Coordinates of C-alpha atoms and ligand atoms in Angstrom, one line a residue:
M1 CA 129.9 19.3 42.8
I2 CA 126.3 20.2 44.2
V3 CA 123.7 18.6 41.8
V4 CA 120.5 20.1 41.3
M5 CA 117.7 18.1 40.7
D6 CA 114.2 18.5 39.6
A7 CA 112.4 16.4 42.2
D8 CA 113.7 13.7 44.7
I9 CA 111.7 11.1 43.4
I10 CA 109.4 11.8 40.2
V11 CA 106.6 9.0 39.5
I12 CA 105.9 8.0 36.2
G13 CA 102.6 7.1 35.5
L14 CA 99.3 8.0 37.6
G15 CA 97.1 4.6 38.2
A16 CA 96.3 4.7 41.6
A17 CA 99.2 2.7 42.9
G18 CA 101.7 5.3 41.3
S19 CA 99.0 8.3 42.3
Y20 CA 99.0 6.4 45.9
A21 CA 103.2 5.8 46.4
A22 CA 103.5 9.8 45.7
W23 CA 101.3 10.4 48.2
N24 CA 102.7 8.3 50.8
L25 CA 105.9 10.8 49.7
A26 CA 105.1 13.7 49.9
C27 CA 103.3 12.5 53.7
N28 CA 107.3 11.9 54.4
G29 CA 108.3 15.4 53.6
V30 CA 110.1 14.0 49.9
D31 CA 110.2 16.4 47.0
V32 CA 108.4 14.0 44.4
L33 CA 106.9 14.9 40.8
G34 CA 104.2 13.0 39.3
L35 CA 104.2 12.9 35.6
E36 CA 101.0 11.6 33.9
A37 CA 100.8 11.0 30.5
E38 CA 96.6 11.9 30.0
S39 CA 94.7 14.2 32.5
L40 CA 95.4 13.1 35.7
V41 CA 92.2 11.4 35.5
H42 CA 91.3 9.1 32.4
D43 CA 89.2 6.5 30.9
D44 CA 92.8 4.7 29.3
G45 CA 94.3 3.8 32.5
A46 CA 93.5 -0.4 33.8
Y47 CA 91.4 1.6 36.7
A48 CA 89.1 2.5 34.6
G49 CA 85.2 1.2 34.1
E50 CA 82.8 2.4 37.2
S51 CA 84.2 -0.1 39.6
R52 CA 86.7 -2.8 40.8
L53 CA 85.9 -5.7 43.5
F54 CA 87.5 -5.8 46.8
R55 CA 87.6 -9.4 48.3
A56 CA 89.1 -10.4 51.1
A57 CA 89.1 -13.9 50.4
Y58 CA 90.8 -14.7 48.2
H59 CA 91.4 -17.8 46.7
E60 CA 94.7 -16.9 44.4
G61 CA 96.5 -17.7 47.6
A62 CA 96.0 -17.1 51.0
H63 CA 100.1 -15.1 51.8
Y64 CA 97.8 -12.3 49.8
V65 CA 95.1 -12.3 52.8
P66 CA 97.1 -9.3 55.1
L67 CA 97.5 -7.2 52.2
L68 CA 93.8 -6.7 51.9
L69 CA 93.2 -6.7 55.0
A70 CA 95.5 -3.5 55.8
S71 CA 94.5 -2.1 52.3
R72 CA 90.6 -2.0 53.1
R73 CA 91.6 -0.4 56.7
A74 CA 93.2 1.9 54.1
W75 CA 90.2 2.1 51.5
L76 CA 88.1 2.7 54.7
E77 CA 90.0 5.4 55.8
L78 CA 90.6 6.8 52.8
A79 CA 86.3 7.3 52.2
D80 CA 85.6 8.5 55.3
E81 CA 86.4 12.1 54.3
S82 CA 86.2 11.4 50.5
P83 CA 83.3 14.1 49.5
A84 CA 82.7 10.9 46.3
P85 CA 82.1 7.5 47.4
I86 CA 85.2 4.8 47.2
F87 CA 84.1 1.8 49.0
H88 CA 80.2 0.1 49.2
D89 CA 80.4 -2.6 51.9
T90 CA 77.8 -5.1 50.1
G91 CA 80.4 -8.0 50.6
V92 CA 81.3 -10.5 48.3
L93 CA 79.3 -13.8 47.2
S94 CA 82.0 -16.6 45.9
I95 CA 79.3 -19.3 44.3
G96 CA 80.1 -22.2 42.9
S97 CA 80.2 -25.9 43.3
P98 CA 81.2 -26.8 47.2
A99 CA 84.2 -29.6 45.3
D100 CA 85.4 -26.6 43.3
P101 CA 89.3 -25.6 44.2
R102 CA 88.5 -22.1 44.1
I103 CA 85.3 -22.5 46.8
E104 CA 87.5 -24.5 49.1
E105 CA 90.4 -21.7 48.5
V106 CA 87.9 -19.0 49.7
R107 CA 86.3 -20.8 52.5
R108 CA 90.4 -22.2 53.3
S109 CA 91.5 -18.7 53.6
L110 CA 88.9 -16.9 55.5
A111 CA 88.5 -19.1 58.0
E112 CA 92.4 -20.0 58.6
A113 CA 92.5 -15.2 59.0
D114 CA 89.0 -15.3 60.9
I115 CA 87.4 -13.6 58.3
P116 CA 83.5 -12.9 59.2
H117 CA 81.9 -14.7 56.1
A118 CA 78.4 -16.8 55.6
V119 CA 78.7 -20.4 54.0
L120 CA 75.0 -20.7 51.9
S121 CA 73.7 -23.9 50.9
T122 CA 71.4 -23.8 47.7
P123 CA 68.4 -23.4 49.7
E124 CA 69.8 -21.1 51.8
L125 CA 71.2 -19.1 48.5
A126 CA 67.8 -18.9 46.5
E127 CA 65.9 -17.7 49.5
R128 CA 68.3 -14.7 50.6
Y129 CA 69.4 -14.1 47.0
P130 CA 66.6 -15.0 44.6
Q131 CA 68.6 -12.9 41.4
H132 CA 70.4 -16.0 41.5
Q133 CA 69.1 -18.5 39.2
R134 CA 69.5 -21.8 37.7
L135 CA 71.3 -22.9 40.7
T136 CA 72.1 -26.6 40.3
D137 CA 74.2 -28.2 43.7
E138 CA 76.5 -24.3 44.0
I139 CA 76.9 -23.0 46.8
A140 CA 78.1 -19.3 47.8
V141 CA 80.4 -18.4 50.3
L142 CA 80.0 -14.6 51.5
D143 CA 82.8 -12.4 52.4
E144 CA 81.4 -10.0 54.5
L145 CA 84.1 -7.3 54.1
G146 CA 84.3 -7.4 50.2
G147 CA 83.0 -5.4 48.5
A148 CA 83.4 -3.0 45.4
L149 CA 85.7 0.3 45.0
R150 CA 84.9 3.5 42.9
P151 CA 88.0 4.2 41.2
E152 CA 87.9 7.2 39.3
S153 CA 86.5 8.6 42.1
A154 CA 89.6 6.7 44.8
V155 CA 92.5 7.9 42.2
T156 CA 90.7 11.4 42.2
E157 CA 90.7 11.8 46.3
I158 CA 94.2 9.7 46.7
Q159 CA 95.5 13.1 43.8
R160 CA 93.9 15.5 45.8
R161 CA 95.3 14.1 49.2
A162 CA 98.7 13.7 47.6
R163 CA 98.8 17.6 46.4
A164 CA 97.5 19.0 49.8
A165 CA 100.3 16.9 51.0
G166 CA 102.8 18.9 48.9
A167 CA 103.3 16.6 45.5
E168 CA 103.5 18.4 41.9
L169 CA 101.3 16.2 40.0
R170 CA 101.6 17.3 36.5
G171 CA 98.9 15.7 33.4
H172 CA 99.5 15.8 29.7
S173 CA 102.7 14.8 30.6
P174 CA 103.6 11.8 28.9
V175 CA 107.4 10.4 29.6
L176 CA 109.1 9.3 26.4
A177 CA 112.5 7.7 28.0
L178 CA 113.9 7.0 31.3
E179 CA 118.0 7.0 31.6
E180 CA 119.9 6.1 34.7
A181 CA 123.0 9.0 35.4
P182 CA 125.6 8.7 38.1
D183 CA 123.7 10.1 40.9
G184 CA 120.0 9.3 39.6
V185 CA 118.0 8.9 36.6
R186 CA 117.0 11.6 33.6
V187 CA 113.5 11.5 32.6
V188 CA 113.2 12.6 28.7
T189 CA 109.7 14.3 28.6
A190 CA 108.5 16.1 25.1
T191 CA 109.7 19.2 26.6
G192 CA 112.9 18.7 28.3
T193 CA 114.3 16.5 30.6
L194 CA 114.0 16.3 34.4
T195 CA 116.9 14.6 36.9
A196 CA 115.4 12.6 40.2
K197 CA 117.4 10.7 42.5
Q198 CA 114.8 7.6 42.4
A199 CA 112.2 7.3 39.6
I200 CA 109.0 4.3 40.2
V201 CA 108.4 3.2 37.3
T202 CA 104.0 2.7 37.4
A203 CA 102.7 2.8 34.4
G204 CA 100.9 0.1 33.5
I205 CA 100.4 -1.5 30.1
W206 CA 103.4 1.1 28.9
T207 CA 105.4 0.0 31.2
P208 CA 107.8 -2.1 28.8
R209 CA 108.7 0.8 26.8
L210 CA 110.0 2.8 30.0
L211 CA 111.9 -0.6 30.7
P212 CA 112.1 -2.7 28.2
A213 CA 114.2 -5.9 30.0
L214 CA 110.6 -6.3 31.4
A215 CA 109.1 -7.2 28.1
P216 CA 109.7 -10.4 27.9
H217 CA 108.0 -11.4 31.1
L218 CA 104.7 -9.1 30.8
T219 CA 101.8 -9.9 28.8
I220 CA 99.4 -7.2 27.4
K221 CA 94.9 -8.7 28.2
P222 CA 92.2 -6.7 27.3
I223 CA 89.4 -7.2 29.2
S224 CA 85.5 -6.2 28.8
L225 CA 83.1 -5.0 31.1
T226 CA 79.4 -5.1 30.3
W227 CA 76.3 -3.5 31.7
F228 CA 72.5 -4.1 32.1
A229 CA 69.5 -2.5 32.6
P230 CA 67.5 -4.0 34.9
E231 CA 63.7 -3.7 34.7
R232 CA 63.5 -3.8 38.2
P233 CA 66.9 -1.7 39.7
A234 CA 66.0 -1.9 43.1
D235 CA 66.9 -5.5 43.2
F236 CA 70.3 -5.0 42.6
S237 CA 71.2 -2.0 44.5
P238 CA 73.8 -2.3 47.3
E239 CA 71.7 -2.7 50.1
V240 CA 70.1 -6.5 48.8
F241 CA 72.5 -7.6 46.5
P242 CA 76.4 -7.9 47.2
A243 CA 78.8 -8.1 45.0
F244 CA 79.7 -11.4 43.6
I245 CA 81.5 -14.1 41.4
R246 CA 79.8 -17.1 40.0
D247 CA 81.5 -20.1 38.8
R248 CA 79.2 -22.3 36.9
G249 CA 81.2 -25.0 34.4
P250 CA 83.8 -23.0 32.0
V251 CA 81.9 -19.5 32.6
H252 CA 83.1 -17.6 35.1
I253 CA 80.8 -14.4 35.7
F254 CA 81.5 -11.7 38.0
G255 CA 78.9 -8.4 39.0
V256 CA 78.5 -5.2 41.3
P257 CA 75.2 -4.1 42.3
T258 CA 74.6 -1.2 40.5
L259 CA 75.9 2.2 42.0
D260 CA 73.9 4.5 39.7
G261 CA 70.6 3.3 40.3
S262 CA 70.1 1.9 36.9
L263 CA 72.7 0.1 35.7
V264 CA 74.0 -3.3 36.5
K265 CA 77.7 -4.4 36.2
A266 CA 78.0 -8.5 35.1
G267 CA 79.4 -10.5 32.7
Y268 CA 82.8 -12.1 31.6
D269 CA 85.8 -11.5 30.0
A270 CA 85.2 -11.8 26.3
K271 CA 87.5 -13.9 24.8
L272 CA 89.6 -11.2 23.0
G273 CA 93.4 -12.6 22.7
D274 CA 96.4 -11.0 24.1
I275 CA 97.4 -7.6 21.9
A276 CA 101.3 -6.9 21.4
A277 CA 101.0 -2.5 22.0
P278 CA 98.2 -0.4 24.1
E279 CA 97.7 1.2 20.6
D280 CA 96.2 -2.6 19.6
L281 CA 93.4 -2.5 22.2
G282 CA 89.7 -2.3 20.4
R283 CA 87.8 -0.4 22.5
R284 CA 84.8 -2.1 21.5
L285 CA 83.2 -5.3 21.7
P286 CA 82.3 -7.3 18.9
L287 CA 78.8 -8.2 18.2
A288 CA 78.4 -12.0 18.9
E289 CA 80.7 -11.7 21.9
R290 CA 77.9 -9.2 23.2
D291 CA 75.7 -11.5 22.7
R292 CA 77.6 -14.8 24.1
I293 CA 78.0 -13.0 27.5
A294 CA 74.2 -11.9 27.1
H295 CA 72.7 -14.9 26.9
D296 CA 74.6 -16.6 29.8
V297 CA 74.3 -13.4 32.2
H298 CA 70.4 -13.7 31.3
E299 CA 70.6 -17.1 32.2
L300 CA 71.9 -16.8 35.3
L301 CA 70.3 -13.8 36.5
P302 CA 66.9 -13.4 34.8
G303 CA 66.2 -9.9 36.8
L304 CA 68.3 -8.7 33.1
P305 CA 67.7 -8.6 30.3
E306 CA 69.6 -10.3 27.3
S307 CA 71.2 -7.2 26.1
I308 CA 74.0 -5.0 27.0
A309 CA 73.4 -1.5 27.6
R310 CA 76.6 -0.4 28.0
H311 CA 80.2 -2.0 27.7
S312 CA 83.4 -1.0 27.3
V313 CA 87.2 -2.8 27.2
H314 CA 90.2 -2.0 28.9
A315 CA 93.6 -3.5 29.8
D316 CA 95.9 -4.9 32.5
I317 CA 99.4 -6.7 32.6
Y318 CA 100.1 -9.8 33.5
T319 CA 102.9 -11.9 34.4
A320 CA 103.0 -16.0 33.6
D321 CA 101.8 -16.3 37.3
K322 CA 99.5 -13.5 38.2
T323 CA 101.9 -12.2 40.5
P324 CA 102.4 -8.5 40.5
V325 CA 106.1 -7.3 39.8
I326 CA 107.0 -4.6 42.6
G327 CA 110.5 -3.6 43.4
R328 CA 113.9 -2.3 42.1
V329 CA 114.8 -3.1 38.9
S330 CA 118.3 -0.9 39.3
E331 CA 120.2 1.2 41.7
H332 CA 117.5 4.0 41.1
V333 CA 114.6 3.0 39.5
T334 CA 111.6 1.3 41.5
V335 CA 108.8 -0.8 39.4
G336 CA 104.9 -1.4 40.2
T337 CA 103.7 -3.4 37.3
G338 CA 102.4 -6.6 36.1
Y339 CA 98.8 -6.7 38.4
S340 CA 97.0 -9.3 36.5
G341 CA 93.8 -7.8 36.0
H342 CA 93.8 -8.2 39.9
G343 CA 95.4 -5.1 41.5
F344 CA 93.2 -2.6 42.3
K345 CA 92.1 -4.0 45.4
F346 CA 95.7 -3.7 46.3
T347 CA 96.4 0.3 45.8
P348 CA 97.2 1.6 49.5
V349 CA 99.7 -1.7 49.7
F350 CA 101.5 -1.4 46.8
G351 CA 101.5 2.2 47.3
D352 CA 103.5 2.3 50.2
V353 CA 105.6 -0.6 49.2
L354 CA 106.6 1.6 46.0
A355 CA 106.9 4.3 48.2
D356 CA 109.3 2.4 51.1
T357 CA 111.7 0.9 48.5
A358 CA 112.0 4.0 46.1
L359 CA 113.4 5.5 49.7
G360 CA 115.8 2.2 50.2
R361 CA 113.4 1.1 53.6
T362 CA 111.9 -2.6 54.1
P363 CA 108.4 -2.2 53.5
E364 CA 106.4 -3.0 56.3
F365 CA 105.0 -6.4 54.2
D366 CA 106.7 -9.0 52.7
V367 CA 107.2 -8.7 49.3
S368 CA 110.1 -11.0 48.1
L369 CA 107.5 -13.1 46.0
F370 CA 106.9 -9.6 43.4
A371 CA 110.5 -9.3 43.2
P372 CA 111.6 -8.7 39.5
T373 CA 114.7 -10.2 40.7
R374 CA 113.0 -13.2 40.4
F375 CA 112.9 -13.0 36.2
R376 CA 116.9 -13.5 36.6
A377 CA 116.6 -17.3 37.7
Ligands
FAD401 C1 88.3 -4.0 33.3 C2 89.2 -4.7 34.1 C3 89.1 -5.0 35.2 C4 89.4 -5.3 36.9 N1 88.5 -5.7 37.3 C5 89.8 -5.6 38.5 C6 88.8 -6.0 39.9 O1 87.9 -5.8 40.0 N2 89.6 -6.1 41.3 C7 91.0 -5.6 41.5 O2 91.7 -5.1 42.5 N3 91.9 -5.1 40.2 C8 90.7 -5.1 39.1 N4 91.3 -5.0 37.9 C9 92.9 -4.7 38.2 C10 93.7 -3.1 38.1 O3 92.2 -2.1 38.3 C11 94.8 -3.0 37.3 O4 94.9 -3.5 38.0 C12 95.2 -2.3 38.3 O5 94.2 -0.6 38.3 C13 96.9 -1.1 37.4 O6 97.1 -0.2 37.9 P1 98.6 0.1 37.0 O7 98.4 1.5 38.4 O8 99.3 -0.4 36.6 O9 98.1 1.0 35.4 P2 97.2 2.1 35.2 O10 95.9 2.4 36.0 O11 96.7 2.3 33.7 O12 97.8 3.6 35.0 C14 99.3 3.4 34.9 C15 99.1 5.2 34.3 O13 100.2 5.6 33.9 C16 100.3 6.4 32.9 N5 101.5 6.3 31.6 C17 101.7 5.5 30.7 N6 102.8 5.6 30.2 C18 103.4 6.7 30.4 C19 104.4 7.7 30.1 N7 104.8 7.1 29.9 N8 104.4 8.9 30.9 C20 103.6 9.5 32.0 N9 102.7 9.1 32.4 C21 102.2 6.9 31.6 C22 99.0 6.0 32.0 O14 97.7 6.7 31.4 C23 98.2 5.6 33.1 O15 97.4 6.9 33.6 C24 91.1 -5.3 36.5 C25 91.3 -4.2 34.9 C26 90.3 -4.1 34.3 C27 91.4 -3.5 33.0

């Protein structure tokens, strides 16, 4: 009997990696259908919030560096033909004590991978980037391949390319359940059940709903973002102010130059506590948290006022070791999740790996560390 499927592969969740996987599959001639619960681009996804840091220097582990370099090449290609900005080539400063293990790891990973960089002494840092104040024994490592990605325009462009290559992408199409079938999967939506040979689940913080077996290994964490309106925005333009991460004692601040010519993103992740379900996410920061962040940011960057101009709270889904979960969970289902607050920059590589895995091909990169099977042990 010939079984007629609605698609070869259904991608559930069109954030950045899901959209990229759909694009890859369409380019490979696969009949791919992407289903997104919200609008095709929206601000409830883990990608929302104007910018995402891209770093080639990775204190999280040197094994990520080849994936980062390949992702960067792909981002630049995508940016080349995009009508909206996707990558701001600002470099990323890692600022901290030379004895801080994170600074040591950044220096080691840059040197080992021969990535262009500069190490600035405290006086050099003060002279070149006077926006950063209250430097004690802090040095800076400038990762020259780093920068700021524009997630909303990136997702828009990836989806545009996916559609141009033949993918069908449907917004406002939440998937209610995913069921294994003898020859593939059944994807239950509000308007009916669809069938496919394979499914890729890239549903972000909603993933445990569709794949409950992963739930014990995943935790939803809110992440806050804050912006400031400096009196002199030119001092924080991408030309003179690289994106940065600064670790000073317990304070871990990150920031991005002004991308709209008026607001500068800077701050740290407020302590909001894990949440049990996506619906529990509060989108506003308590006033006390806003005051604390504004005080700490102003102290280190006095050109930014001691009051927050804009803020928002988003969420990402974490694993205990902050290592992503990418691979097959069953014969017909592939998952990409658990990016643990650092996944956006890897979108092109993660998208390609997801597509290859669903097609039963060996991915270009060894991602065995990410395999969901690790939880069985
Ligand atoms: C505030 C914040 C700052 C961050 N900063 C950085 C950074 O600087 N650099 C970096 O590399 N990473 C960063 N990250 C991490 C990165 O943005 C995330 O890891 C990544 O975007 C997660 O992508 P995702 O595809 O898993 O989830 P999402 O982007 O949330 O995509 C999942 C999609 O699935 C859809 N969906 C859910 N359920 C269903 C369903 N049942 N049916 C259909 N569709 C469904 C959702 O609507 C959503 O569009 C940050 C994350 C946050 C939250």
